[in-house]
Short mmCIF file of C-alpha atoms in Angstrom, two decimals:
data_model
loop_
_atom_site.label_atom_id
_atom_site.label_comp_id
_atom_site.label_asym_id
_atom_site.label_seq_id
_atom_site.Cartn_x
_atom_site.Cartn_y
_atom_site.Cartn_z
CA UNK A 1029 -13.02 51.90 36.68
CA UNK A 1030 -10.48 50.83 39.03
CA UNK A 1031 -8.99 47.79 39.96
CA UNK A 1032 -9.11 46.07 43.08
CA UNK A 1033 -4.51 46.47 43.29
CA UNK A 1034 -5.69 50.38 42.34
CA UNK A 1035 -7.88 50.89 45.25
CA UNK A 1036 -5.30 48.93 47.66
CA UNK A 1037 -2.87 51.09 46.70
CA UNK A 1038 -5.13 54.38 47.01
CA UNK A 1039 -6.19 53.14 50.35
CA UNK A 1040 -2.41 52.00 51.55
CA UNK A 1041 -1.66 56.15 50.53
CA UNK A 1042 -4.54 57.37 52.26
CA UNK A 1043 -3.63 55.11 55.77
CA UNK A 1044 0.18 55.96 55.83
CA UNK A 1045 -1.04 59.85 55.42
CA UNK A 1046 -3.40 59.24 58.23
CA UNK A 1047 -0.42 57.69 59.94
CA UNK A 1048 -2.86 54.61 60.68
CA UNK A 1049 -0.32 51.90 61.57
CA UNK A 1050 -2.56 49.13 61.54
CA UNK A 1051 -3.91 49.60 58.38
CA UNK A 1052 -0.90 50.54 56.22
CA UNK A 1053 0.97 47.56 57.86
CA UNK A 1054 -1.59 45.31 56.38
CA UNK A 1055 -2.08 46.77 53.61
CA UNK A 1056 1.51 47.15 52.67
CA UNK A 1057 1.84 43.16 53.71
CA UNK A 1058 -1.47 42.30 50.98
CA UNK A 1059 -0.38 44.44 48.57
CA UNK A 1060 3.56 42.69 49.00
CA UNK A 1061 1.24 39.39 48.78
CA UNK A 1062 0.12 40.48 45.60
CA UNK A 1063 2.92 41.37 43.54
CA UNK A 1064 4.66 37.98 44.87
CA UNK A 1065 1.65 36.49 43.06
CA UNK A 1066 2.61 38.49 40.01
CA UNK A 1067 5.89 37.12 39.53
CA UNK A 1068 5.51 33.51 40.38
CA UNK A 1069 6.24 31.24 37.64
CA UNK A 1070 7.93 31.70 34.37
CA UNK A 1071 7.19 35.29 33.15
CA UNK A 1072 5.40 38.39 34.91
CA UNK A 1073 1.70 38.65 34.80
CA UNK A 1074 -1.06 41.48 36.11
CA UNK A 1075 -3.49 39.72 38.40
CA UNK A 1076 -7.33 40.32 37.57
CA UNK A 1077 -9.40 41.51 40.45
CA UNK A 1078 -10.70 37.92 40.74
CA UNK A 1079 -6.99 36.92 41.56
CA UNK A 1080 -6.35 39.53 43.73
CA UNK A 1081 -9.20 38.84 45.64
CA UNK A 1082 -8.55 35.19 46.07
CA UNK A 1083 -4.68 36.27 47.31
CA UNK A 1084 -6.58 38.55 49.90
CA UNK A 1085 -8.98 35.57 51.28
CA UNK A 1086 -5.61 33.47 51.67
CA UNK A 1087 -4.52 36.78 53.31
CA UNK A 1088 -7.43 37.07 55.94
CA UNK A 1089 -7.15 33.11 56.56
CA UNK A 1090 -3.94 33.18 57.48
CA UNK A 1091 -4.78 36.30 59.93
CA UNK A 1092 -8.14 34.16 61.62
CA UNK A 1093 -5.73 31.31 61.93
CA UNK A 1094 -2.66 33.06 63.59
CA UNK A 1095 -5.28 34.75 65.59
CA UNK A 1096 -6.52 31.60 66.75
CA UNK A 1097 -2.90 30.05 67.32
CA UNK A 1098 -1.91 33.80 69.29
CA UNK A 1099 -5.11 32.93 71.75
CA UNK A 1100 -4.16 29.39 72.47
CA UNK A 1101 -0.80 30.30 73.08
CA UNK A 1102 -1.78 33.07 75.59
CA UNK A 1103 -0.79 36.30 73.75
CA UNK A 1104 -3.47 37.85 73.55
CA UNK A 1105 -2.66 41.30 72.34
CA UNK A 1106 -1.01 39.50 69.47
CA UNK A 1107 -4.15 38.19 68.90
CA UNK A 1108 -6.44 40.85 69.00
CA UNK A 1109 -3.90 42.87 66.18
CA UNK A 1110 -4.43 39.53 63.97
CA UNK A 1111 -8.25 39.57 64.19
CA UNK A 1112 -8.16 43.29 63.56
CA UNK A 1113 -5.91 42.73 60.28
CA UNK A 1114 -8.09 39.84 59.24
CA UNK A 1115 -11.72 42.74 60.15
CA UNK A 1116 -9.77 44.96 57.88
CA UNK A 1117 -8.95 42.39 55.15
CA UNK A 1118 -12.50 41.19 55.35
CA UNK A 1119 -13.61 44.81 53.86
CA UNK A 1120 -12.30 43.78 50.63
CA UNK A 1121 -13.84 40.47 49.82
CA UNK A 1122 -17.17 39.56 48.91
CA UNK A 1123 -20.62 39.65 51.64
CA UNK A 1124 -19.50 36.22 52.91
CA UNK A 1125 -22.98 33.71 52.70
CA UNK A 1126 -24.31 33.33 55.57
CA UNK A 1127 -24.96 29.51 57.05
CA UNK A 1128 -28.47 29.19 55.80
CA UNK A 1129 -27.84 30.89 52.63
CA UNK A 1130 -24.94 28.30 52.03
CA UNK A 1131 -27.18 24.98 53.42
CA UNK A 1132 -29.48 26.37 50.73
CA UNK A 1133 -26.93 26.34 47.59
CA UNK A 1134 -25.78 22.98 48.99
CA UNK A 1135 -29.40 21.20 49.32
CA UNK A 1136 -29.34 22.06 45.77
CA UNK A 1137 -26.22 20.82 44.55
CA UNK A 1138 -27.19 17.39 46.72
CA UNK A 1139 -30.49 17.02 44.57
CA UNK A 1140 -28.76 17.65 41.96
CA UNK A 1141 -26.14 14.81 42.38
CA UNK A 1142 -28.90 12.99 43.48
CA UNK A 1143 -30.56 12.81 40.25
CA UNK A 1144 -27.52 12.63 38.17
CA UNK A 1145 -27.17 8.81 40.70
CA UNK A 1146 -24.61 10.05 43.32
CA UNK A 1147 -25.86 9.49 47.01
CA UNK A 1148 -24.46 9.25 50.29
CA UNK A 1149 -21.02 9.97 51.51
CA UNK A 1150 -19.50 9.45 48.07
CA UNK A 1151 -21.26 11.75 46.65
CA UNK A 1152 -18.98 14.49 48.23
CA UNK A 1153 -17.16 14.82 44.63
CA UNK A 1154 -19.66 15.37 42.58
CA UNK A 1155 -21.64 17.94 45.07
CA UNK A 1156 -18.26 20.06 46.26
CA UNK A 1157 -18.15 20.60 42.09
CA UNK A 1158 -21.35 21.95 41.95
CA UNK A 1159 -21.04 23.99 44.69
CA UNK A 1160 -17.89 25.86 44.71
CA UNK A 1161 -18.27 27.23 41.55
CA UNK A 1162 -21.58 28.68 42.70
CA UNK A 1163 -20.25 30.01 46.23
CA UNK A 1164 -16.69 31.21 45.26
CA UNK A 1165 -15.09 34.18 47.00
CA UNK A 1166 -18.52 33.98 49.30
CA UNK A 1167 -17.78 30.80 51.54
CA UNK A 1168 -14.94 29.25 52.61
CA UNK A 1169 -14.08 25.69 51.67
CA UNK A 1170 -14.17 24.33 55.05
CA UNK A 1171 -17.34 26.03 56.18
CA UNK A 1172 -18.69 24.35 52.35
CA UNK A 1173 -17.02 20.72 52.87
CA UNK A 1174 -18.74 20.75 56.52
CA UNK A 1175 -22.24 21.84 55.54
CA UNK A 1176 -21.95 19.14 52.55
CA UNK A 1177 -21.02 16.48 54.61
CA UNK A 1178 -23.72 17.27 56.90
CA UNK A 1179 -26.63 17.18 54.38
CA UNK A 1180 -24.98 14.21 52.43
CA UNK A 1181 -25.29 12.41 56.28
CA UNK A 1182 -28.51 12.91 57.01
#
């Protein structure tokens, strides 16, 4: 089986043969992204496919969010080439949950606390630990703070 850096790699050969611009230039920046990863700290380490993929989600965020920044500032080809980066990024992550899907893990995790005697706002804690472990790689942390804090108000 191959890892997750393997099939990067595979697919970074495949784009620049293809002479697909886009694609290679993202690739080549994720895969740059990676080995950065590798090296950080005291000695050299290979990243498992779970720490590849969480580099790649910080990858695609920072894409959505340049996007967004591009748009407000009026360039909007700039911003179209971010979205499409972040689209492409996107392919090799997880199904994100959708809203319901998520609002159903949290309802959970807020019964949960519930029982074990946190309630209302304060419970945030003690629900965002239950939670994140059970949505990781499939939500983001501000889409999960935001539904928690909406079920935790009312």
């Amino acid at each position: 089986m191959t890892t997750l850096k393997e099939k990067l790699k595979a697919d970074l050969n495949a784009a620049i043969r293809e002479r697909d611009e886009l694609r290679s230039s993202t690739l080549r920046l994720t895969i740059t992204a990676i080995q950065k990863e590798e090296v950080a700290g005291k000695t050299k380490r290979e990243l498992s496919d779970d720490e590849v993929q969480k580099v790649i989600a910080k990858e695609a965020k920072k894409r959505r969010e340049a996007a967004e920044a591009f748009a407000q500032g009026g360039r909007a080809e700039s911003a179209e080439r971010e979205r499409a980066e972040g689209v492409l990024l996107d392919a090799y992550l997880p199904k994100q949950l959708s809203d319901e899907e998520l609002d159903g893990i949290v309802a959970a995790a807020v019964e949960e606390a519930k029982a074990a005697g946190a309630e209302g706002p304060r419970a945030m804690g003690a629900v965002m630990k239950i939670v994140n472990p059970k949505v990781a790689g499939q939500a983001d942390g501000g889409r999960v703070a935001a539904s928690v804090k909406k079920l935790l108000a009312g």
